Amino acid sequence: MTSAVEPGTVPGGEPGAAPAELEAHFEATLAHKDRVEPRDWMPERYRRTLVRQIAQHAHSEIIGMQPEGNWISRAPSLRRKAILLAKVQDEAGHGLYLYSATETLGVTRTELTERLVSGAQKYSSIFNYPTLSYADVGTIGWLVDGAAICNQVPLCRTSFGPYGRAMIRICKEESFHQRQGYELLMTMMRGTDEQRAMVQESVDRFWWPSLMMFGPPDDASPNTAQSMAWGIKTHTNDELRQRFVDMTVPQAEALGVTLPDPELAWNEERAAHDFGEIDWDEFWRVVGGDGPCNAQRVAHRKKAWDDGAWVREAATAFARKQEQQQEAA
Ligand code: FAQ
């Protein structure tokens, strides 16, 4: 979509102040499946929904560094340590692309981080579970990155340009992460009985929380209908969860692990897998702050943010000084 507003107009404009022409232009952009760009007029609710979703996504990438980061100093070999370091660093990069996308909507990374550490904004429930063994590094790659890919590949075609473009690169890296997790688990499954047991125990703990990553069921998802009408989401939570289950079952068979759900079975009629009921009470408890690691994750992030204050101050002072020198020259 080309710019429909005067340069300098605040993105999103005032709620209810949009002339019908601008609104029609916005609707036409969505109807043609074109991208909405930051300088285009957009309804305030569309802008706010994007800030909420992209910020939650960015926070997830950053908080998501903690569970795996826990194992960097205890990786079983130099090769595994190098792989894990690179993966965790990639997640930091994803967070930064996403914070940059929200900045085009008029919110700074500082504001968003403050909302995260104060508990005003969410991050993915999955990162509130602990990593208890090195197999968890493989399981997170396989299941958590696997679920992330299922959810995020459709977001490459989301209606807001900067978000969709960030997702293209993120998805390429997440695919690589998923394969490294699978490769790690496959190596362990070819190892000793103890290693195989470690993988199975890890999969038992992460399977259900991975299914929860897709969000509440469609009939309990307050945002899906509007987000789909705006082209922010292109599939519902349940559709993507089903896609993930169908994709993962054959991979589990190839690995030789059992997914901890006695109701998991192929349904010929639906041409999809049936699976058991997710514990939604647990999901809402974890989202509400009462998961096994919520307090620890946020406290760690807050400490890192506070400890980094002097770096941000120094960088800002340096930039200001350079500007002054350029002006003087
Ligand atoms: N955890 O109406 P809906 C990754 C909230 S990145 C916590 O269905 P929506 C990479 C939701 O915000 C993983 N909260 O909401 C990695 C809403 O709350 P609000 C993150 C959740 O937005 C891998 C309320 O429940 N990915 O893994 C969750 O339409 C390995 C009602 O829900 C993204 O963020 C949850 N699981 O759909 C990093 C992808 N689910 O604000 C390190 C982008 C829902 O209204 C290692 N986001 N909620 O009070 C999305 O696709 C969507 O935002 C959904 C939720 C599908 C997550």
mmCIF file of C-alpha atoms and ligand atoms in Angstrom:
data_model
loop_
_atom_site.group_PDB
_atom_site.id
_atom_site.type_symbol
_atom_site.label_atom_id
_atom_site.label_comp_id
_atom_site.label_asym_id
_atom_site.label_seq_id
_atom_site.Cartn_x
_atom_site.Cartn_y
_atom_site.Cartn_z
ATOM 1 C CA MET A 1 0.000 0.000 0.000
ATOM 2 C CA THR A 2 1.413 3.399 -0.910
ATOM 3 C CA SER A 3 1.379 6.218 1.601
ATOM 4 C CA ALA A 4 -2.170 7.557 1.967
ATOM 5 C CA VAL A 5 -1.435 10.169 4.612
ATOM 6 C CA GLU A 6 0.580 13.334 4.760
ATOM 7 C CA PRO A 7 4.195 12.742 5.779
ATOM 8 C CA GLY A 8 4.519 13.143 9.537
ATOM 9 C CA THR A 9 1.005 11.921 10.330
ATOM 10 C CA VAL A 10 1.002 9.744 13.424
ATOM 11 C CA PRO A 11 0.594 6.102 12.337
ATOM 12 C CA GLY A 12 -2.883 4.937 13.217
ATOM 13 C CA GLY A 13 -4.282 8.445 13.545
ATOM 14 C CA GLU A 14 -6.927 9.300 16.090
ATOM 15 C CA PRO A 15 -9.601 6.680 16.898
ATOM 16 C CA GLY A 16 -12.764 7.489 14.979
ATOM 17 C CA ALA A 17 -11.162 10.441 13.193
ATOM 18 C CA ALA A 18 -10.468 8.618 9.951
ATOM 19 C CA PRO A 19 -12.083 10.080 6.911
ATOM 20 C CA ALA A 20 -14.071 7.419 5.060
ATOM 21 C CA GLU A 21 -11.609 7.564 2.173
ATOM 22 C CA LEU A 22 -8.665 6.471 4.339
ATOM 23 C CA GLU A 23 -10.671 3.692 5.890
ATOM 24 C CA ALA A 24 -11.773 2.513 2.437
ATOM 25 C CA HIS A 25 -8.147 2.530 1.302
ATOM 26 C CA PHE A 26 -7.148 0.425 4.321
ATOM 27 C CA GLU A 27 -9.961 -2.059 3.645
ATOM 28 C CA ALA A 28 -9.012 -2.246 -0.042
ATOM 29 C CA THR A 29 -5.410 -3.017 0.897
ATOM 30 C CA LEU A 30 -6.568 -5.917 3.035
ATOM 31 C CA ALA A 31 -8.993 -7.123 0.356
ATOM 32 C CA HIS A 32 -6.170 -7.184 -2.225
ATOM 33 C CA LYS A 33 -3.888 -8.909 0.284
ATOM 34 C CA ASP A 34 -1.406 -6.063 -0.102
ATOM 35 C CA ARG A 35 0.733 -5.016 2.821
ATOM 36 C CA VAL A 36 -0.136 -2.219 5.221
ATOM 37 C CA GLU A 37 3.015 -0.151 5.771
ATOM 38 C CA PRO A 38 3.935 1.983 8.814
ATOM 39 C CA ARG A 39 3.164 5.363 7.194
ATOM 40 C CA ASP A 40 -0.244 4.219 5.947
ATOM 41 C CA TRP A 41 -3.371 5.163 7.809
ATOM 42 C CA MET A 42 -4.637 2.285 9.946
ATOM 43 C CA PRO A 43 -7.389 1.946 12.549
ATOM 44 C CA GLU A 44 -6.104 2.495 16.076
ATOM 45 C CA ARG A 45 -7.386 -0.945 17.133
ATOM 46 C CA TYR A 46 -5.428 -2.592 14.316
ATOM 47 C CA ARG A 47 -2.276 -0.788 15.465
ATOM 48 C CA ARG A 48 -2.849 -1.769 19.091
ATOM 49 C CA THR A 49 -3.481 -5.400 18.215
ATOM 50 C CA LEU A 50 -0.261 -5.497 16.238
ATOM 51 C CA VAL A 51 1.713 -3.930 19.082
ATOM 52 C CA ARG A 52 0.251 -6.488 21.494
ATOM 53 C CA GLN A 53 0.969 -9.509 19.313
ATOM 54 C CA ILE A 54 4.382 -8.461 17.986
ATOM 55 C CA ALA A 55 5.544 -7.351 21.448
ATOM 56 C CA GLN A 56 4.397 -10.621 22.995
ATOM 57 C CA HIS A 57 6.228 -12.423 20.232
ATOM 58 C CA ALA A 58 9.419 -10.359 20.752
ATOM 59 C CA HIS A 59 9.294 -10.919 24.517
ATOM 60 C CA SER A 60 8.912 -14.669 23.901
ATOM 61 C CA GLU A 61 12.076 -14.746 21.822
ATOM 62 C CA ILE A 62 14.021 -12.878 24.513
ATOM 63 C CA ILE A 63 12.629 -14.770 27.522
ATOM 64 C CA GLY A 64 12.974 -17.933 25.403
ATOM 65 C CA MET A 65 16.757 -17.546 25.598
ATOM 66 C CA GLN A 66 16.698 -18.452 29.299
ATOM 67 C CA PRO A 67 15.609 -22.121 29.368
ATOM 68 C CA GLU A 68 18.223 -23.195 26.839
ATOM 69 C CA GLY A 69 20.818 -20.648 27.992
ATOM 70 C CA ASN A 70 20.709 -22.569 31.271
ATOM 71 C CA TRP A 71 22.672 -25.381 29.546
ATOM 72 C CA ILE A 72 25.365 -23.429 27.683
ATOM 73 C CA SER A 73 27.944 -23.835 30.435
ATOM 74 C CA ARG A 74 27.134 -27.538 30.800
ATOM 75 C CA ALA A 75 26.940 -28.644 27.160
ATOM 76 C CA PRO A 76 28.334 -32.178 26.737
ATOM 77 C CA SER A 77 30.890 -31.229 24.046
ATOM 78 C CA LEU A 78 32.454 -28.193 22.418
ATOM 79 C CA ARG A 79 30.399 -28.896 19.274
ATOM 80 C CA ARG A 80 27.124 -28.913 21.203
ATOM 81 C CA LYS A 81 28.136 -25.777 23.079
ATOM 82 C CA ALA A 82 28.888 -23.910 19.816
ATOM 83 C CA ILE A 83 25.535 -24.988 18.336
ATOM 84 C CA LEU A 84 23.616 -23.967 21.445
ATOM 85 C CA LEU A 85 25.378 -20.613 21.735
ATOM 86 C CA ALA A 86 24.527 -19.829 18.111
ATOM 87 C CA LYS A 87 20.900 -20.849 18.595
ATOM 88 C CA VAL A 88 20.376 -18.766 21.722
ATOM 89 C CA GLN A 89 22.038 -15.818 19.976
ATOM 90 C CA ASP A 90 19.640 -16.244 17.031
ATOM 91 C CA GLU A 91 16.703 -15.900 19.431
ATOM 92 C CA ALA A 92 18.100 -12.554 20.617
ATOM 93 C CA GLY A 93 18.246 -11.464 16.966
ATOM 94 C CA HIS A 94 14.608 -12.487 16.440
ATOM 95 C CA GLY A 95 13.595 -10.406 19.438
ATOM 96 C CA LEU A 96 15.404 -7.409 18.009
ATOM 97 C CA TYR A 97 13.809 -7.701 14.520
ATOM 98 C CA LEU A 98 10.421 -7.862 16.212
ATOM 99 C CA TYR A 99 11.032 -4.917 18.547
ATOM 100 C CA SER A 100 12.124 -2.984 15.449
ATOM 101 C CA ALA A 101 8.822 -3.880 13.772
ATOM 102 C CA THR A 102 6.892 -2.521 16.766
ATOM 103 C CA GLU A 103 8.981 0.664 16.704
ATOM 104 C CA THR A 104 7.493 1.394 13.258
ATOM 105 C CA LEU A 105 4.133 1.485 15.074
ATOM 106 C CA GLY A 106 5.300 4.222 17.418
ATOM 107 C CA VAL A 107 6.322 2.212 20.505
ATOM 108 C CA THR A 108 9.922 1.984 21.672
ATOM 109 C CA ARG A 109 11.756 -1.132 22.785
ATOM 110 C CA THR A 110 12.332 0.538 26.166
ATOM 111 C CA GLU A 111 8.584 1.008 26.690
ATOM 112 C CA LEU A 112 7.903 -2.584 25.695
ATOM 113 C CA THR A 113 10.608 -4.009 27.942
ATOM 114 C CA GLU A 114 9.206 -1.994 30.827
ATOM 115 C CA ARG A 115 5.770 -3.467 30.108
ATOM 116 C CA LEU A 116 7.300 -6.960 30.100
ATOM 117 C CA VAL A 117 9.175 -6.653 33.393
ATOM 118 C CA SER A 118 6.197 -5.006 35.099
ATOM 119 C CA GLY A 119 3.993 -7.933 34.030
ATOM 120 C CA ALA A 120 1.735 -5.749 31.887
ATOM 121 C CA GLN A 121 2.593 -7.738 28.749
ATOM 122 C CA LYS A 122 2.754 -11.465 28.193
ATOM 123 C CA TYR A 123 5.235 -13.859 26.614
ATOM 124 C CA SER A 124 4.698 -17.430 25.497
ATOM 125 C CA SER A 125 3.585 -19.836 28.226
ATOM 126 C CA ILE A 126 6.101 -22.458 27.090
ATOM 127 C CA PHE A 127 9.077 -20.600 28.517
ATOM 128 C CA ASN A 128 7.743 -20.913 32.048
ATOM 129 C CA TYR A 129 8.697 -24.591 32.145
ATOM 130 C CA PRO A 130 12.131 -25.629 33.433
ATOM 131 C CA THR A 131 14.893 -27.366 31.450
ATOM 132 C CA LEU A 132 15.946 -30.298 33.604
ATOM 133 C CA SER A 133 18.276 -32.273 31.321
ATOM 134 C CA TYR A 134 20.321 -31.775 28.173
ATOM 135 C CA ALA A 135 17.651 -33.687 26.253
ATOM 136 C CA ASP A 136 15.437 -30.632 26.852
ATOM 137 C CA VAL A 137 17.683 -28.670 24.483
ATOM 138 C CA GLY A 138 16.825 -31.180 21.754
ATOM 139 C CA THR A 139 13.148 -31.307 22.692
ATOM 140 C CA ILE A 140 12.832 -27.525 22.659
ATOM 141 C CA GLY A 141 14.401 -27.469 19.191
ATOM 142 C CA TRP A 142 12.170 -30.252 17.912
ATOM 143 C CA LEU A 143 8.832 -29.450 19.573
ATOM 144 C CA VAL A 144 9.000 -25.777 20.594
ATOM 145 C CA ASP A 145 10.710 -24.528 17.441
ATOM 146 C CA GLY A 146 8.524 -26.977 15.495
ATOM 147 C CA ALA A 147 5.382 -25.409 16.970
ATOM 148 C CA ALA A 148 6.841 -21.943 16.436
ATOM 149 C CA ILE A 149 7.378 -22.711 12.723
ATOM 150 C CA CYS A 150 3.804 -23.994 12.286
ATOM 151 C CA ASN A 151 2.500 -20.807 13.865
ATOM 152 C CA GLN A 152 4.949 -18.427 12.200
ATOM 153 C CA VAL A 153 5.209 -19.554 8.567
ATOM 154 C CA PRO A 154 1.674 -18.203 7.914
ATOM 155 C CA LEU A 155 2.745 -14.942 9.614
ATOM 156 C CA CYS A 156 5.180 -14.332 6.712
ATOM 157 C CA ARG A 157 2.007 -13.316 4.819
ATOM 158 C CA THR A 158 0.552 -11.222 7.628
ATOM 159 C CA SER A 159 -0.974 -7.913 6.561
ATOM 160 C CA PHE A 160 1.527 -5.591 8.286
ATOM 161 C CA GLY A 161 4.665 -5.270 6.140
ATOM 162 C CA PRO A 162 7.452 -5.000 8.754
ATOM 163 C CA TYR A 163 6.080 -7.963 10.740
ATOM 164 C CA GLY A 164 5.754 -10.203 7.672
ATOM 165 C CA ARG A 165 9.247 -9.346 6.428
ATOM 166 C CA ALA A 166 10.781 -10.016 9.860
ATOM 167 C CA MET A 167 9.030 -13.382 9.927
ATOM 168 C CA ILE A 168 10.634 -14.551 6.664
ATOM 169 C CA ARG A 169 14.115 -14.461 8.144
ATOM 170 C CA ILE A 170 12.973 -15.707 11.541
ATOM 171 C CA CYS A 171 11.287 -18.752 9.998
ATOM 172 C CA LYS A 172 14.419 -19.704 8.063
ATOM 173 C CA GLU A 173 16.383 -19.701 11.294
ATOM 174 C CA GLU A 174 13.661 -21.495 13.274
ATOM 175 C CA SER A 175 13.659 -24.309 10.662
ATOM 176 C CA PHE A 176 17.353 -24.737 11.226
ATOM 177 C CA HIS A 177 16.778 -24.749 15.000
ATOM 178 C CA GLN A 178 14.129 -27.407 14.672
ATOM 179 C CA ARG A 179 16.463 -29.654 12.679
ATOM 180 C CA GLN A 180 19.315 -29.247 15.145
ATOM 181 C CA GLY A 181 16.965 -30.280 17.964
ATOM 182 C CA TYR A 182 15.823 -33.319 16.037
ATOM 183 C CA GLU A 183 19.427 -34.243 15.210
ATOM 184 C CA LEU A 184 20.407 -33.991 18.884
ATOM 185 C CA LEU A 185 17.505 -36.228 19.931
ATOM 186 C CA MET A 186 18.253 -38.712 17.135
ATOM 187 C CA THR A 187 21.870 -38.916 18.321
ATOM 188 C CA MET A 188 20.712 -39.585 21.880
ATOM 189 C CA MET A 189 18.181 -42.185 20.711
ATOM 190 C CA ARG A 190 21.042 -44.035 18.994
ATOM 191 C CA GLY A 191 23.023 -43.936 22.262
ATOM 192 C CA THR A 192 22.541 -45.763 25.559
ATOM 193 C CA ASP A 193 19.331 -46.858 27.306
ATOM 194 C CA GLU A 194 19.900 -44.040 29.785
ATOM 195 C CA GLN A 195 20.038 -41.466 26.977
ATOM 196 C CA ARG A 196 16.874 -42.867 25.376
ATOM 197 C CA ALA A 197 15.095 -42.660 28.724
ATOM 198 C CA MET A 198 16.270 -39.079 29.098
ATOM 199 C CA VAL A 199 14.753 -38.165 25.717
ATOM 200 C CA GLN A 200 11.446 -39.866 26.512
ATOM 201 C CA GLU A 201 11.204 -38.145 29.893
ATOM 202 C CA SER A 202 11.852 -34.792 28.253
ATOM 203 C CA VAL A 203 9.231 -35.361 25.527
ATOM 204 C CA ASP A 204 6.733 -36.382 28.233
ATOM 205 C CA ARG A 205 7.202 -33.023 29.941
ATOM 206 C CA PHE A 206 7.187 -30.801 26.829
ATOM 207 C CA TRP A 207 4.473 -32.361 24.658
ATOM 208 C CA TRP A 208 1.393 -30.795 26.286
ATOM 209 C CA PRO A 209 2.941 -27.349 26.918
ATOM 210 C CA SER A 210 3.972 -27.320 23.215
ATOM 211 C CA LEU A 211 0.338 -27.823 22.193
ATOM 212 C CA MET A 212 -0.623 -24.926 24.488
ATOM 213 C CA MET A 213 1.714 -22.580 22.598
ATOM 214 C CA PHE A 214 -0.949 -22.186 19.890
ATOM 215 C CA GLY A 215 -3.216 -20.391 22.328
ATOM 216 C CA PRO A 216 -6.670 -21.163 23.690
ATOM 217 C CA PRO A 217 -9.182 -23.158 21.636
ATOM 218 C CA ASP A 218 -10.938 -21.139 18.946
ATOM 219 C CA ASP A 219 -14.160 -20.838 20.925
ATOM 220 C CA ALA A 220 -12.189 -19.294 23.832
ATOM 221 C CA SER A 221 -9.937 -17.058 21.740
ATOM 222 C CA PRO A 222 -11.194 -13.467 21.988
ATOM 223 C CA ASN A 223 -8.780 -12.058 19.397
ATOM 224 C CA THR A 224 -8.794 -14.570 16.545
ATOM 225 C CA ALA A 225 -11.885 -13.446 14.591
ATOM 226 C CA GLN A 226 -10.852 -9.784 14.413
ATOM 227 C CA SER A 227 -7.188 -10.599 13.793
ATOM 228 C CA MET A 228 -8.191 -12.839 10.887
ATOM 229 C CA ALA A 229 -10.515 -10.182 9.463
ATOM 230 C CA TRP A 230 -7.520 -7.816 9.477
ATOM 231 C CA GLY A 231 -5.201 -10.413 7.958
ATOM 232 C CA ILE A 232 -2.898 -10.299 11.012
ATOM 233 C CA LYS A 233 -3.590 -13.987 11.623
ATOM 234 C CA THR A 234 -4.381 -16.186 8.629
ATOM 235 C CA HIS A 235 -5.274 -19.387 10.527
ATOM 236 C CA THR A 236 -7.017 -20.089 13.795
ATOM 237 C CA ASN A 237 -5.256 -21.466 16.877
ATOM 238 C CA ASP A 238 -6.910 -24.891 16.516
ATOM 239 C CA GLU A 239 -6.053 -25.184 12.811
ATOM 240 C CA LEU A 240 -2.373 -24.599 13.496
ATOM 241 C CA ARG A 241 -2.355 -26.901 16.537
ATOM 242 C CA GLN A 242 -3.818 -29.677 14.370
ATOM 243 C CA ARG A 243 -1.220 -29.045 11.674
ATOM 244 C CA PHE A 244 1.519 -29.360 14.306
ATOM 245 C CA VAL A 245 0.177 -32.641 15.674
ATOM 246 C CA ASP A 246 -0.115 -34.125 12.176
ATOM 247 C CA MET A 247 3.406 -33.025 11.314
ATOM 248 C CA THR A 248 4.951 -34.266 14.570
ATOM 249 C CA VAL A 249 3.448 -37.754 14.939
ATOM 250 C CA PRO A 250 5.490 -39.315 12.093
ATOM 251 C CA GLN A 251 8.606 -37.562 13.347
ATOM 252 C CA ALA A 252 8.070 -39.102 16.807
ATOM 253 C CA GLU A 253 7.729 -42.532 15.185
ATOM 254 C CA ALA A 254 10.980 -42.037 13.265
ATOM 255 C CA LEU A 255 12.704 -40.983 16.476
ATOM 256 C CA GLY A 256 11.306 -43.910 18.420
ATOM 257 C CA VAL A 257 9.649 -41.876 21.181
ATOM 258 C CA THR A 258 6.088 -42.159 22.447
ATOM 259 C CA LEU A 259 3.961 -39.025 22.611
ATOM 260 C CA PRO A 260 2.287 -39.015 26.048
ATOM 261 C CA ASP A 261 -1.319 -39.078 24.881
ATOM 262 C CA PRO A 262 -3.260 -42.373 24.869
ATOM 263 C CA GLU A 263 -5.988 -40.757 22.769
ATOM 264 C CA LEU A 264 -3.657 -39.841 19.928
ATOM 265 C CA ALA A 265 -4.890 -41.747 16.868
ATOM 266 C CA TRP A 266 -5.282 -41.271 13.123
ATOM 267 C CA ASN A 267 -8.840 -40.386 12.154
ATOM 268 C CA GLU A 268 -9.472 -41.674 8.634
ATOM 269 C CA GLU A 269 -12.627 -39.604 8.182
ATOM 270 C CA ARG A 270 -11.008 -36.293 9.123
ATOM 271 C CA ALA A 271 -7.674 -37.285 7.543
ATOM 272 C CA ALA A 272 -6.061 -35.913 10.702
ATOM 273 C CA HIS A 273 -5.012 -37.090 14.144
ATOM 274 C CA ASP A 274 -7.397 -37.017 17.072
ATOM 275 C CA PHE A 275 -5.752 -36.072 20.325
ATOM 276 C CA GLY A 276 -6.657 -35.793 24.009
ATOM 277 C CA GLU A 277 -8.034 -32.810 25.892
ATOM 278 C CA ILE A 278 -5.484 -30.143 26.769
ATOM 279 C CA ASP A 279 -5.397 -29.026 30.409
ATOM 280 C CA TRP A 280 -6.650 -25.471 29.859
ATOM 281 C CA ASP A 281 -6.649 -24.763 33.587
ATOM 282 C CA GLU A 282 -2.917 -25.311 33.583
ATOM 283 C CA PHE A 283 -2.557 -23.071 30.508
ATOM 284 C CA TRP A 284 -4.441 -20.150 32.082
ATOM 285 C CA ARG A 285 -2.570 -20.598 35.357
ATOM 286 C CA VAL A 286 0.774 -20.356 33.556
ATOM 287 C CA VAL A 287 -0.373 -17.420 31.404
ATOM 288 C CA GLY A 288 -1.633 -15.735 34.573
ATOM 289 C CA GLY A 289 1.840 -15.883 36.167
ATOM 290 C CA ASP A 290 1.611 -19.065 38.220
ATOM 291 C CA GLY A 291 3.765 -21.433 36.148
ATOM 292 C CA PRO A 292 6.837 -23.275 37.474
ATOM 293 C CA CYS A 293 9.299 -20.560 36.365
ATOM 294 C CA ASN A 294 7.316 -17.331 35.749
ATOM 295 C CA ALA A 295 8.786 -15.397 38.668
ATOM 296 C CA GLN A 296 12.332 -16.567 37.912
ATOM 297 C CA ARG A 297 12.102 -15.695 34.184
ATOM 298 C CA VAL A 298 10.828 -12.168 34.771
ATOM 299 C CA ALA A 299 13.244 -11.505 37.640
ATOM 300 C CA HIS A 300 16.169 -12.613 35.459
ATOM 301 C CA ARG A 301 15.036 -10.370 32.589
ATOM 302 C CA LYS A 302 14.545 -7.435 34.958
ATOM 303 C CA LYS A 303 18.024 -7.881 36.414
ATOM 304 C CA ALA A 304 19.605 -8.019 32.947
ATOM 305 C CA TRP A 305 17.659 -4.882 31.945
ATOM 306 C CA ASP A 306 18.691 -3.007 35.114
ATOM 307 C CA ASP A 307 22.315 -4.174 34.883
ATOM 308 C CA GLY A 308 22.438 -2.961 31.264
ATOM 309 C CA ALA A 309 21.237 0.566 32.102
ATOM 310 C CA TRP A 310 24.768 1.994 32.127
ATOM 311 C CA VAL A 311 25.440 0.563 28.633
ATOM 312 C CA ARG A 312 22.301 2.205 27.237
ATOM 313 C CA GLU A 313 23.182 5.485 28.956
ATOM 314 C CA ALA A 314 26.757 5.373 27.621
ATOM 315 C CA ALA A 315 25.576 4.578 24.069
ATOM 316 C CA THR A 316 23.051 7.425 24.177
ATOM 317 C CA ALA A 317 25.674 9.870 25.504
ATOM 318 C CA PHE A 318 28.118 8.762 22.790
ATOM 319 C CA ALA A 319 25.505 9.220 20.050
ATOM 320 C CA ARG A 320 24.617 12.664 21.401
ATOM 321 C CA LYS A 321 28.269 13.664 21.477
ATOM 322 C CA GLN A 322 28.798 12.522 17.889
ATOM 323 C CA GLU A 323 25.748 14.503 16.776
ATOM 324 C CA GLN A 324 27.096 17.621 18.508
ATOM 325 C CA GLN A 325 30.506 17.132 16.889
ATOM 326 C CA GLN A 326 28.900 16.761 13.455
ATOM 327 C CA GLU A 327 26.817 19.899 13.993
ATOM 328 C CA ALA A 328 29.901 21.835 15.085
ATOM 329 C CA ALA A 329 31.964 20.669 12.067
HETATM 330 N N1 FAQ B 1 1.237 -17.954 26.003
HETATM 331 O O1 FAQ B 1 -7.233 -14.515 21.631
HETATM 332 P P1 FAQ B 1 -5.970 -15.317 21.687
HETATM 333 C C1 FAQ B 1 9.158 -19.088 19.914
HETATM 334 C C2 FAQ B 1 -2.887 -15.003 25.287
HETATM 335 S S1 FAQ B 1 8.178 -17.714 19.797
HETATM 336 C C3 FAQ B 1 0.885 -16.817 26.640
HETATM 337 O O2 FAQ B 1 -5.966 -16.601 20.962
HETATM 338 P P2 FAQ B 1 -4.053 -14.175 19.852
HETATM 339 C C4 FAQ B 1 10.545 -18.998 19.386
HETATM 340 C C5 FAQ B 1 -3.066 -13.953 24.189
HETATM 341 O O3 FAQ B 1 -1.954 -13.097 24.113
HETATM 342 C C6 FAQ B 1 6.673 -18.185 20.612
HETATM 343 N N2 FAQ B 1 -0.238 -16.120 26.329
HETATM 344 O O4 FAQ B 1 -4.746 -14.389 21.276
HETATM 345 C C7 FAQ B 1 11.483 -19.717 20.256
HETATM 346 C C8 FAQ B 1 -4.313 -13.269 24.638
HETATM 347 O O5 FAQ B 1 -3.997 -12.387 25.706
HETATM 348 P P3 FAQ B 1 -4.412 -10.827 25.759
HETATM 349 C C9 FAQ B 1 5.730 -17.062 20.608
HETATM 350 C C10 FAQ B 1 -1.005 -16.615 25.329
HETATM 351 O O6 FAQ B 1 -2.991 -13.158 20.017
HETATM 352 C C11 FAQ B 1 11.612 -21.096 20.197
HETATM 353 C C12 FAQ B 1 -5.119 -14.383 25.275
HETATM 354 O O7 FAQ B 1 -4.187 -15.407 25.620
HETATM 355 N N3 FAQ B 1 5.086 -16.964 19.332
HETATM 356 O O8 FAQ B 1 8.697 -20.037 20.408
HETATM 357 C C13 FAQ B 1 -0.679 -17.781 24.634
HETATM 358 O O9 FAQ B 1 -5.067 -13.959 18.786
HETATM 359 C C14 FAQ B 1 12.508 -21.767 21.035
HETATM 360 C C15 FAQ B 1 -6.185 -14.933 24.353
HETATM 361 O O10 FAQ B 1 -5.598 -15.619 23.211
HETATM 362 C C16 FAQ B 1 4.284 -15.931 19.031
HETATM 363 O O11 FAQ B 1 4.083 -15.038 19.814
HETATM 364 C C17 FAQ B 1 0.492 -18.466 25.008
HETATM 365 N N4 FAQ B 1 0.875 -19.614 24.414
HETATM 366 O O12 FAQ B 1 -3.362 -15.597 19.542
HETATM 367 C C18 FAQ B 1 12.293 -19.002 21.143
HETATM 368 C C19 FAQ B 1 3.686 -15.967 17.643
HETATM 369 N N5 FAQ B 1 -1.646 -18.010 23.710
HETATM 370 O O13 FAQ B 1 -3.215 -10.072 25.277
HETATM 371 C C20 FAQ B 1 13.203 -19.685 21.970
HETATM 372 C C21 FAQ B 1 2.823 -14.783 17.333
HETATM 373 C C22 FAQ B 1 -2.539 -17.007 23.836
HETATM 374 O O14 FAQ B 1 -5.595 -10.639 24.874
HETATM 375 C C23 FAQ B 1 13.306 -21.075 21.890
HETATM 376 N N6 FAQ B 1 1.618 -14.776 18.095
HETATM 377 N N7 FAQ B 1 -2.155 -16.170 24.811
HETATM 378 O O15 FAQ B 1 -4.669 -10.593 27.206
HETATM 379 C C24 FAQ B 1 0.474 -15.412 17.719
HETATM 380 O O16 FAQ B 1 0.421 -16.078 16.701
HETATM 381 C C25 FAQ B 1 -0.738 -15.205 18.576
HETATM 382 O O17 FAQ B 1 -0.529 -14.074 19.407
HETATM 383 C C26 FAQ B 1 -1.116 -16.445 19.452
HETATM 384 C C27 FAQ B 1 -2.302 -16.080 20.341
HETATM 385 C C28 FAQ B 1 -1.512 -17.620 18.552
HETATM 386 C C29 FAQ B 1 0.054 -16.866 20.351
#
